[in-house]
Amino acid sequence: MKVLLVNPPSLESSLLADVSVPRLPWSLAYLAGVLEQGGHDVQILDLYPIHDPQEVKQRILGCKSSLVGITATTPYIHSAYHLARMFKTSHPETIIVLGGWHPSALPERTLEECPSIDIIVRGEGEMTLLELCNSIDSHGMDTSTLSRILGLTFKSKEGGIESTPARPLIQDLDTLPFPAVHLLPMDEYPEDMSNLGAVFSKDDKFSLLITSRGCPFNCLFCADGLMYRQTTRYRSIENVIEEIKFMKKHYGINFFGIIDPDFLQKPERVYLFCRTLIKEHIKIKWGCQARVDTIPPGLLRLMKATGCYRIYYGVESGSPRILKKINKRIKLSQAHKVIQMTKEAGILVIINMMLGLPGEREEDIVASWKLIKDLSPDNVYLNLTKPLPGSELFDRYFQALPESEKKRITWSDFYFTVEYVESRDFSFRNLPLEKIRHFQRLIMIDYYFSISFLKKVLLDLKSFRHFKFYVRAFLAMLYAILTRG
């Protein structure tokens, strides 16, 4: 069966895209690997690097497949709808399938909002999509056959919507083939994309790496539990190392961004990972995400010795009251200790902070501002809280809405791009939106235009192309600050 997997276009301008890590469609690469292994003819159409709407249209018109699978998170759902309509208009016989976080959280509503979509694949998609393609290959769009495939939501013959039971999670991740990187348009990604981790070398080639799926925690704002059900499954370190060696040998990749929600959740596993890299003389650069409460002393220096260049910590708030309210289950003392340890190990620190959290008052935002100054990270992401479908926060927010408003939700209000200036005042926020945006602007100015940050940038300059990157980043950040009023 001929299958086309599609990643929607970027919502960012070319200016911001130049200084942002591309959303490499790793979920599609995993799906493609499984489908290829199952004997299907697969292509990936990654529209993320394409900023010209006419070029997007031309690429769609040039693609003809039996089935088109589109991935979508909530910020990209309108873009996915647009693509589905374009494919259906140009190729009416094509079966349109949508997967990802948003349609998994709201499958019935998704089908209602976009009639061009035929089927929703809910949750972890590899085995569901493979069974779906096999079934359509043999029986076409026979709904009685579709109803036996776990993890689907589709339109029934009677005109209603039918959902099959949820599919169990894949327990042995080592059974999955490596992502089908050969199907990605690696030559279309920005030349400097590997530089965005503050390692500015012309010869670096970047790739993502997933060593586990899921997280046992249940933060109020996070939708990961929808897909992974508060459990974590791990690939064996042997399997992970084999993928690294494969990527190095076949694609020259030496720079890996590990995107597990918490790579350091099992420290003994990270020790094994690092010792295996040393034992097998594998030289790479890598970064990861982690919580501040799962790192033992001594591990960070070993990580640095094996090429770890940065760690992204989700701190979220400088207010203990708010941390408790969002079920973060960390202490600020842990953040101070671990971030100091990370700096002493020579690893760059990036932290995520959120404004507009439920119940947040001015003094809580001031506490977050102070924490940023005290921690002095190498970079900080300062996001406005959005109630993403699949999270507990969305469930609370949605249930509290009057029935008349539930159907009028505009998903564009859930964008996360720096350039998007939010206009929706979500009801769970304690402070008015203008006040929150004002604080966001002040904190961004205080951080990015501080003497300490500018000095850090100047000392870090390694080349002219490095300098050009920072100029573009400065212009993008200046635009973001000015648009917040």
Short mmCIF file of C-alpha atoms in Angstrom, two decimals:
data_model
loop_
_atom_site.label_atom_id
_atom_site.label_comp_id
_atom_site.label_asym_id
_atom_site.label_seq_id
_atom_site.Cartn_x
_atom_site.Cartn_y
_atom_site.Cartn_z
CA MET A 1 0.00 0.00 0.00
CA LYS A 2 1.26 3.49 -0.82
CA VAL A 3 1.31 5.64 2.33
CA LEU A 4 2.24 9.31 2.73
CA LEU A 5 2.99 10.64 6.24
CA VAL A 6 2.81 14.42 6.63
CA ASN A 7 4.22 16.90 9.13
CA PRO A 8 2.32 20.26 9.01
CA PRO A 9 4.08 23.52 8.07
CA SER A 10 5.72 25.68 10.72
CA LEU A 11 3.63 28.39 12.35
CA GLU A 12 6.74 30.55 12.72
CA SER A 13 8.16 33.10 10.31
CA SER A 14 11.43 32.35 8.55
CA LEU A 15 13.20 34.74 10.96
CA LEU A 16 12.23 32.74 14.02
CA ALA A 17 12.63 29.40 12.23
CA ASP A 18 16.27 30.29 11.60
CA VAL A 19 16.94 30.26 15.36
CA SER A 20 14.61 27.44 16.37
CA VAL A 21 15.27 23.72 16.43
CA PRO A 22 13.10 22.21 13.67
CA ARG A 23 10.28 19.92 14.79
CA LEU A 24 11.88 16.85 13.26
CA PRO A 25 8.90 14.48 12.76
CA TRP A 26 10.35 11.61 14.78
CA SER A 27 6.94 10.08 15.40
CA LEU A 28 6.43 9.86 11.64
CA ALA A 29 9.89 8.36 11.19
CA TYR A 30 8.99 5.62 13.70
CA LEU A 31 5.66 4.99 11.96
CA ALA A 32 7.41 4.84 8.59
CA GLY A 33 9.96 2.33 9.88
CA VAL A 34 7.22 0.00 11.10
CA LEU A 35 5.20 0.35 7.87
CA GLU A 36 8.25 -0.29 5.70
CA GLN A 37 9.03 -3.37 7.76
CA GLY A 38 5.44 -4.46 7.11
CA GLY A 39 5.92 -4.23 3.35
CA HIS A 40 4.25 -0.90 2.62
CA ASP A 41 5.55 1.82 0.29
CA VAL A 42 6.06 4.86 2.53
CA GLN A 43 7.04 8.48 2.00
CA ILE A 44 7.35 11.34 4.50
CA LEU A 45 6.35 14.85 3.45
CA ASP A 46 7.84 17.21 6.02
CA LEU A 47 6.31 20.62 5.36
CA TYR A 48 7.77 22.18 8.51
CA PRO A 49 10.75 23.80 6.74
CA ILE A 50 8.47 25.21 3.99
CA HIS A 51 7.26 28.78 4.59
CA ASP A 52 5.75 29.52 1.17
CA PRO A 53 2.01 28.52 1.04
CA GLN A 54 2.22 28.08 -2.72
CA GLU A 55 5.08 25.63 -2.39
CA VAL A 56 3.10 23.71 0.25
CA LYS A 57 0.19 23.52 -2.19
CA GLN A 58 2.40 22.35 -5.05
CA ARG A 59 3.95 19.60 -2.94
CA ILE A 60 0.52 18.34 -1.93
CA LEU A 61 -0.71 18.35 -5.53
CA GLY A 62 2.35 16.34 -6.51
CA CYS A 63 1.69 13.58 -3.97
CA LYS A 64 -0.70 10.74 -4.71
CA SER A 65 -1.10 7.94 -2.15
CA SER A 66 -3.77 5.48 -1.06
CA LEU A 67 -3.55 6.76 2.51
CA VAL A 68 -2.31 10.06 3.92
CA GLY A 69 -1.43 10.19 7.62
CA ILE A 70 -1.09 13.64 9.25
CA THR A 71 0.31 14.24 12.71
CA ALA A 72 -0.96 17.13 14.87
CA THR A 73 -0.60 18.64 18.30
CA THR A 74 -3.14 21.24 19.42
CA PRO A 75 -1.21 24.30 18.14
CA TYR A 76 -1.02 22.66 14.70
CA ILE A 77 -4.53 21.22 14.46
CA HIS A 78 -5.90 23.97 12.19
CA SER A 79 -2.91 23.49 9.91
CA ALA A 80 -3.65 19.75 9.86
CA TYR A 81 -7.30 20.44 9.00
CA HIS A 82 -6.19 22.67 6.13
CA LEU A 83 -3.89 19.95 4.80
CA ALA A 84 -6.65 17.33 5.08
CA ARG A 85 -9.03 19.52 3.06
CA MET A 86 -6.35 20.18 0.44
CA PHE A 87 -5.57 16.47 0.05
CA LYS A 88 -9.26 15.54 -0.10
CA THR A 89 -9.96 18.22 -2.70
CA SER A 90 -7.04 17.29 -4.94
CA HIS A 91 -7.27 13.51 -4.38
CA PRO A 92 -10.87 12.66 -3.29
CA GLU A 93 -10.23 8.91 -3.22
CA THR A 94 -7.39 9.22 -0.70
CA ILE A 95 -8.06 7.99 2.85
CA ILE A 96 -7.11 10.72 5.35
CA VAL A 97 -5.88 9.59 8.78
CA LEU A 98 -5.01 11.92 11.66
CA GLY A 99 -2.90 11.02 14.69
CA GLY A 100 -1.04 12.70 17.54
CA TRP A 101 -1.86 14.29 20.89
CA HIS A 102 -4.79 16.50 19.88
CA PRO A 103 -6.88 13.98 17.90
CA SER A 104 -6.10 11.34 20.54
CA ALA A 105 -7.56 13.61 23.23
CA LEU A 106 -10.59 14.76 21.21
CA PRO A 107 -11.23 12.17 18.47
CA GLU A 108 -14.98 12.71 18.00
CA ARG A 109 -14.69 16.49 18.02
CA THR A 110 -11.81 16.30 15.54
CA LEU A 111 -13.89 14.31 13.06
CA GLU A 112 -16.79 16.71 13.51
CA GLU A 113 -14.61 19.80 12.99
CA CYS A 114 -12.99 18.46 9.83
CA PRO A 115 -15.18 16.18 7.66
CA SER A 116 -12.26 15.61 5.28
CA ILE A 117 -10.67 13.32 7.91
CA ASP A 118 -11.77 9.68 7.66
CA ILE A 119 -10.03 8.00 10.61
CA ILE A 120 -8.34 8.96 13.88
CA VAL A 121 -5.48 6.83 15.21
CA ARG A 122 -5.51 7.30 18.99
CA GLY A 123 -2.49 7.01 21.25
CA GLU A 124 0.72 5.20 20.35
CA GLY A 125 0.31 4.74 16.63
CA GLU A 126 2.79 2.21 15.23
CA MET A 127 0.84 -1.03 15.58
CA THR A 128 -2.56 0.62 15.01
CA LEU A 129 -1.51 2.23 11.74
CA LEU A 130 0.17 -0.97 10.53
CA GLU A 131 -3.00 -3.00 11.20
CA LEU A 132 -5.09 -0.27 9.55
CA CYS A 133 -2.98 -0.29 6.37
CA ASN A 134 -3.04 -4.10 6.24
CA SER A 135 -6.82 -4.09 6.70
CA ILE A 136 -7.48 -1.45 4.02
CA ASP A 137 -5.13 -3.32 1.67
CA SER A 138 -7.24 -6.47 2.09
CA HIS A 139 -10.77 -5.21 2.78
CA GLY A 140 -10.87 -1.52 1.84
CA MET A 141 -12.82 0.83 4.14
CA ASP A 142 -15.07 -1.92 5.49
CA THR A 143 -16.23 -0.56 8.84
CA SER A 144 -16.96 -4.02 10.24
CA THR A 145 -13.27 -4.84 9.75
CA LEU A 146 -12.11 -1.47 11.08
CA SER A 147 -14.16 -2.05 14.22
CA ARG A 148 -11.83 -4.94 15.11
CA ILE A 149 -8.70 -2.74 15.11
CA LEU A 150 -7.84 -1.34 18.54
CA GLY A 151 -7.17 2.38 18.90
CA LEU A 152 -9.34 3.75 16.07
CA THR A 153 -12.12 6.33 15.83
CA PHE A 154 -13.92 6.57 12.49
CA LYS A 155 -17.19 7.37 10.76
CA SER A 156 -19.65 4.48 10.78
CA LYS A 157 -21.86 3.45 7.84
CA GLU A 158 -24.85 4.96 9.61
CA GLY A 159 -23.20 8.37 9.67
CA GLY A 160 -22.25 8.28 13.34
CA ILE A 161 -18.80 8.01 14.95
CA GLU A 162 -17.43 4.72 16.25
CA SER A 163 -14.46 4.22 18.59
CA THR A 164 -12.75 0.90 19.24
CA PRO A 165 -11.15 0.09 22.62
CA ALA A 166 -7.75 1.58 23.43
CA ARG A 167 -4.69 -0.34 22.28
CA PRO A 168 -2.26 -1.60 24.95
CA LEU A 169 1.08 0.19 25.00
CA ILE A 170 4.06 -1.41 23.26
CA GLN A 171 5.93 -3.08 26.11
CA ASP A 172 9.18 -4.00 24.36
CA LEU A 173 10.43 -0.89 22.58
CA ASP A 174 13.47 -2.80 21.31
CA THR A 175 11.15 -4.60 18.87
CA LEU A 176 10.56 -1.35 16.95
CA PRO A 177 12.81 -0.67 13.96
CA PHE A 178 14.98 2.44 14.07
CA PRO A 179 13.30 5.62 12.76
CA ALA A 180 13.26 5.82 8.94
CA VAL A 181 15.64 8.78 8.74
CA HIS A 182 16.29 8.03 5.06
CA LEU A 183 12.77 9.31 4.33
CA LEU A 184 13.34 12.72 5.95
CA PRO A 185 14.45 15.71 3.82
CA MET A 186 17.65 16.26 5.79
CA ASP A 187 18.98 18.63 3.11
CA GLU A 188 16.01 20.98 3.62
CA TYR A 189 16.59 21.60 7.32
CA PRO A 190 18.53 24.75 8.30
CA GLU A 191 22.27 24.34 7.89
CA ASP A 192 22.82 25.65 11.40
CA MET A 193 20.19 23.57 13.18
CA SER A 194 22.79 21.59 15.13
CA ASN A 195 24.13 24.89 16.45
CA LEU A 196 21.02 25.66 18.42
CA GLY A 197 22.27 23.80 21.47
CA ALA A 198 25.05 26.39 21.83
CA VAL A 199 27.63 24.06 20.27
CA PHE A 200 28.65 25.94 17.16
CA SER A 201 30.60 23.62 14.89
CA LYS A 202 30.14 23.59 11.13
CA ASP A 203 30.69 19.83 10.92
CA ASP A 204 28.03 18.79 13.43
CA LYS A 205 25.05 16.83 12.16
CA PHE A 206 22.01 16.69 14.41
CA SER A 207 19.36 14.08 15.12
CA LEU A 208 16.81 13.28 17.79
CA LEU A 209 16.99 10.20 19.99
CA ILE A 210 14.26 8.54 22.06
CA THR A 211 15.46 6.06 24.68
CA SER A 212 12.21 5.72 26.62
CA ARG A 213 8.53 6.61 26.40
CA GLY A 214 6.35 8.04 29.12
CA CYS A 215 6.58 9.66 32.53
CA PRO A 216 5.19 8.45 35.89
CA PHE A 217 4.39 11.96 37.06
CA ASN A 218 1.13 13.80 36.48
CA CYS A 219 1.75 17.54 36.27
CA LEU A 220 -1.49 19.48 35.95
CA PHE A 221 -0.57 21.10 32.62
CA CYS A 222 0.99 18.08 30.88
CA ALA A 223 -0.80 15.88 28.32
CA ASP A 224 1.79 13.06 28.20
CA GLY A 225 -0.38 10.90 30.43
CA LEU A 226 -2.96 10.73 27.64
CA MET A 227 -0.52 8.87 25.40
CA TYR A 228 1.59 6.98 27.92
CA ARG A 229 -0.76 6.53 30.91
CA GLN A 230 1.68 7.59 33.67
CA THR A 231 4.06 4.74 32.91
CA THR A 232 7.60 4.67 31.53
CA ARG A 233 8.96 2.00 29.20
CA TYR A 234 12.65 1.83 28.42
CA ARG A 235 14.68 0.68 25.48
CA SER A 236 17.71 -1.37 26.44
CA ILE A 237 20.95 0.60 26.47
CA GLU A 238 22.35 -1.93 23.97
CA ASN A 239 19.56 -1.04 21.54
CA VAL A 240 20.10 2.71 22.05
CA ILE A 241 23.84 2.40 21.45
CA GLU A 242 23.18 0.41 18.27
CA GLU A 243 20.99 3.23 16.97
CA ILE A 244 23.70 5.81 17.74
CA LYS A 245 26.29 3.73 15.89
CA PHE A 246 23.89 3.23 12.98
CA MET A 247 23.20 6.97 12.70
CA LYS A 248 26.90 7.81 12.88
CA LYS A 249 27.85 5.23 10.25
CA HIS A 250 25.08 5.84 7.71
CA TYR A 251 24.30 9.55 8.16
CA GLY A 252 27.37 11.01 9.84
CA ILE A 253 25.29 12.16 12.81
CA ASN A 254 27.34 13.04 15.88
CA PHE A 255 24.93 15.34 17.73
CA PHE A 256 21.89 13.84 19.50
CA GLY A 257 19.01 15.57 21.24
CA ILE A 258 17.50 13.02 23.66
CA ILE A 259 13.81 13.93 23.95
CA ASP A 260 12.69 11.54 26.69
CA PRO A 261 10.51 13.49 29.18
CA ASP A 262 13.06 12.65 31.90
CA PHE A 263 16.20 10.91 30.63
CA LEU A 264 17.63 10.82 34.17
CA GLN A 265 14.62 9.12 35.74
CA LYS A 266 16.68 5.94 36.27
CA PRO A 267 20.22 7.12 37.09
CA GLU A 268 21.68 3.62 36.94
CA ARG A 269 20.56 3.42 33.32
CA VAL A 270 22.32 6.71 32.50
CA TYR A 271 25.50 5.43 34.20
CA LEU A 272 25.35 2.38 31.92
CA PHE A 273 24.72 4.58 28.87
CA CYS A 274 27.76 6.77 29.63
CA ARG A 275 30.06 3.87 30.51
CA THR A 276 29.09 2.10 27.29
CA LEU A 277 29.92 5.20 25.25
CA ILE A 278 33.34 5.31 26.93
CA LYS A 279 33.95 1.57 26.61
CA GLU A 280 33.11 1.53 22.90
CA HIS A 281 34.99 4.78 22.19
CA ILE A 282 31.87 6.47 20.79
CA LYS A 283 32.40 10.22 20.55
CA ILE A 284 29.18 12.24 20.30
CA LYS A 285 27.59 15.42 21.61
CA TRP A 286 24.24 15.09 23.28
CA GLY A 287 21.65 16.90 25.36
CA CYS A 288 18.61 15.77 27.34
CA GLN A 289 15.62 16.77 29.46
CA ALA A 290 15.38 16.06 33.18
CA ARG A 291 13.63 16.80 36.43
CA VAL A 292 15.61 18.44 39.24
CA ASP A 293 14.78 15.69 41.74
CA THR A 294 16.25 12.62 40.01
CA ILE A 295 19.99 13.33 39.71
CA PRO A 296 22.55 11.81 42.11
CA PRO A 297 25.92 13.52 42.75
CA GLY A 298 28.69 12.34 40.46
CA LEU A 299 26.54 11.46 37.46
CA LEU A 300 26.75 14.89 35.84
CA ARG A 301 30.54 14.86 35.49
CA LEU A 302 30.37 11.45 33.84
CA MET A 303 27.72 12.77 31.47
CA LYS A 304 29.93 15.73 30.59
CA ALA A 305 32.85 13.38 29.91
CA THR A 306 30.77 11.51 27.33
CA GLY A 307 29.69 14.63 25.43
CA CYS A 308 26.63 15.97 27.27
CA TYR A 309 26.53 19.67 26.46
CA ARG A 310 23.20 20.82 27.91
CA ILE A 311 20.29 19.76 30.13
CA TYR A 312 16.79 21.20 29.89
CA TYR A 313 15.09 21.35 33.31
CA GLY A 314 11.36 21.90 33.79
CA VAL A 315 11.20 24.13 36.88
CA GLU A 316 7.94 25.96 35.94
CA SER A 317 7.55 28.31 38.94
CA GLY A 318 9.47 30.00 41.71
CA SER A 319 6.51 29.75 44.08
CA PRO A 320 6.28 26.65 46.33
CA ARG A 321 2.53 27.24 46.57
CA ILE A 322 2.11 27.13 42.79
CA LEU A 323 4.42 24.12 42.41
CA LYS A 324 2.16 22.25 44.81
CA LYS A 325 -0.94 23.46 42.98
CA ILE A 326 0.27 22.11 39.63
CA ASN A 327 1.42 18.81 41.18
CA LYS A 328 5.03 19.36 40.10
CA ARG A 329 6.39 17.50 43.15
CA ILE A 330 9.75 19.27 43.31
CA LYS A 331 11.35 21.63 45.82
CA LEU A 332 13.09 24.88 44.95
CA SER A 333 16.07 23.75 47.02
CA GLN A 334 16.44 20.82 44.60
CA ALA A 335 16.44 23.21 41.64
CA HIS A 336 19.14 25.37 43.22
CA LYS A 337 21.32 22.37 44.09
CA VAL A 338 21.01 20.46 40.81
CA ILE A 339 21.45 23.49 38.57
CA GLN A 340 24.55 24.53 40.49
CA MET A 341 25.90 20.98 40.17
CA THR A 342 25.18 21.03 36.44
CA LYS A 343 27.08 24.28 35.97
CA GLU A 344 30.02 22.97 38.00
CA ALA A 345 30.13 19.93 35.72
CA GLY A 346 30.47 22.27 32.72
CA ILE A 347 27.05 21.48 31.24
CA LEU A 348 24.81 24.25 29.91
CA VAL A 349 21.52 24.79 31.75
CA ILE A 350 18.20 25.65 30.11
CA ILE A 351 15.12 26.02 32.29
CA ASN A 352 11.43 26.20 31.46
CA MET A 353 9.22 28.60 33.39
CA MET A 354 5.47 29.14 33.04
CA LEU A 355 3.34 32.20 33.67
CA GLY A 356 -0.42 32.32 34.08
CA LEU A 357 -0.64 29.08 36.05
CA PRO A 358 -3.88 28.40 37.96
CA GLY A 359 -4.16 30.53 41.07
CA GLU A 360 -0.97 32.47 40.31
CA ARG A 361 -0.78 35.91 41.90
CA GLU A 362 1.62 38.79 41.26
CA GLU A 363 3.85 37.75 44.13
CA ASP A 364 4.15 34.26 42.59
CA ILE A 365 5.35 35.72 39.28
CA VAL A 366 7.81 37.93 41.14
CA ALA A 367 9.08 34.78 42.90
CA SER A 368 9.58 33.11 39.50
CA TRP A 369 11.41 36.21 38.26
CA LYS A 370 13.70 36.13 41.29
CA LEU A 371 14.35 32.42 40.81
CA ILE A 372 15.45 33.01 37.21
CA LYS A 373 17.90 35.66 38.42
CA ASP A 374 19.18 33.43 41.23
CA LEU A 375 19.63 30.34 39.05
CA SER A 376 21.16 32.37 36.19
CA PRO A 377 20.62 29.65 33.55
CA ASP A 378 22.26 29.76 30.12
CA ASN A 379 18.81 30.14 28.59
CA VAL A 380 15.23 30.30 29.80
CA TYR A 381 11.92 29.50 28.10
CA LEU A 382 9.15 31.66 29.51
CA ASN A 383 5.80 30.32 28.31
CA LEU A 384 2.22 31.33 28.99
CA THR A 385 0.27 28.36 30.31
CA LYS A 386 -2.17 26.75 27.88
CA PRO A 387 -4.75 24.09 28.85
CA LEU A 388 -3.71 21.44 26.33
CA PRO A 389 -6.29 18.74 25.53
CA GLY A 390 -5.32 15.55 27.31
CA SER A 391 -4.10 17.38 30.41
CA GLU A 392 -5.93 17.61 33.71
CA LEU A 393 -5.84 21.38 33.35
CA PHE A 394 -7.82 21.20 30.10
CA ASP A 395 -10.39 18.87 31.64
CA ARG A 396 -10.98 21.31 34.50
CA TYR A 397 -11.07 24.32 32.19
CA PHE A 398 -13.37 22.69 29.63
CA GLN A 399 -15.82 21.34 32.19
CA ALA A 400 -16.16 24.80 33.74
CA LEU A 401 -17.11 26.41 30.42
CA PRO A 402 -20.77 27.13 29.65
CA GLU A 403 -22.14 24.74 27.03
CA SER A 404 -22.51 27.61 24.57
CA GLU A 405 -18.75 28.30 24.73
CA LYS A 406 -17.49 24.71 24.50
CA LYS A 407 -18.21 24.55 20.77
CA ARG A 408 -16.64 27.93 20.14
CA ILE A 409 -13.11 27.14 21.34
CA THR A 410 -10.58 28.43 18.82
CA TRP A 411 -7.53 26.18 18.75
CA SER A 412 -5.37 29.03 17.45
CA ASP A 413 -5.54 30.36 21.02
CA PHE A 414 -3.30 27.45 21.97
CA TYR A 415 -0.30 28.46 19.82
CA PHE A 416 3.10 28.42 21.53
CA THR A 417 5.18 30.37 18.99
CA VAL A 418 7.14 33.32 20.32
CA GLU A 419 5.59 35.53 17.63
CA TYR A 420 2.00 34.71 18.57
CA VAL A 421 0.53 37.32 20.89
CA GLU A 422 -2.16 35.62 22.91
CA SER A 423 -5.56 37.26 23.09
CA ARG A 424 -7.64 34.69 25.00
CA ASP A 425 -7.95 35.20 28.73
CA PHE A 426 -8.33 31.62 29.99
CA SER A 427 -10.69 31.42 32.95
CA PHE A 428 -8.33 29.42 35.19
CA ARG A 429 -5.92 32.36 35.39
CA ASN A 430 -6.04 34.49 38.48
CA LEU A 431 -4.51 37.54 36.78
CA PRO A 432 -5.74 39.35 33.66
CA LEU A 433 -3.90 38.48 30.46
CA GLU A 434 -2.47 41.99 29.98
CA LYS A 435 -0.86 41.84 33.42
CA ILE A 436 0.69 38.44 32.69
CA ARG A 437 1.99 39.59 29.31
CA HIS A 438 3.44 42.71 30.95
CA PHE A 439 5.37 40.56 33.43
CA GLN A 440 6.51 38.26 30.62
CA ARG A 441 7.92 41.22 28.71
CA LEU A 442 9.70 42.64 31.79
CA ILE A 443 11.28 39.31 32.67
CA MET A 444 12.45 38.73 29.07
CA ILE A 445 14.04 42.19 28.95
CA ASP A 446 15.63 41.73 32.37
CA TYR A 447 17.11 38.36 31.38
CA TYR A 448 18.12 38.74 27.72
CA PHE A 449 19.43 42.29 28.02
CA SER A 450 21.25 41.84 31.31
CA ILE A 451 25.00 42.45 31.49
CA SER A 452 25.59 38.88 32.65
CA PHE A 453 23.72 37.32 29.70
CA LEU A 454 25.30 39.60 27.08
CA LYS A 455 28.73 38.93 28.57
CA LYS A 456 28.05 35.20 28.42
CA VAL A 457 27.12 35.48 24.74
CA LEU A 458 30.24 37.47 23.87
CA LEU A 459 32.52 35.03 25.68
CA ASP A 460 30.84 32.13 23.90
CA LEU A 461 31.42 33.46 20.37
CA LYS A 462 33.53 31.03 18.38
CA SER A 463 33.12 32.09 14.74
CA PHE A 464 31.50 34.60 12.40
CA ARG A 465 28.67 32.17 11.63
CA HIS A 466 28.17 31.86 15.39
CA PHE A 467 27.93 35.67 15.54
CA LYS A 468 25.35 35.70 12.69
CA PHE A 469 23.24 33.17 14.57
CA TYR A 470 23.15 35.38 17.66
CA VAL A 471 22.20 38.42 15.57
CA ARG A 472 19.22 36.52 14.15
CA ALA A 473 18.30 35.27 17.61
CA PHE A 474 18.52 38.81 19.00
CA LEU A 475 16.21 40.17 16.27
CA ALA A 476 13.68 37.39 16.85
CA MET A 477 13.71 37.99 20.60
CA LEU A 478 13.42 41.76 20.15
CA TYR A 479 10.38 41.27 17.93
CA ALA A 480 8.80 38.96 20.52
CA ILE A 481 9.37 41.49 23.30
CA LEU A 482 8.02 44.45 21.34
CA THR A 483 4.85 42.61 20.33
CA ARG A 484 3.96 42.05 23.98
CA GLY A 485 3.35 45.77 24.50
#
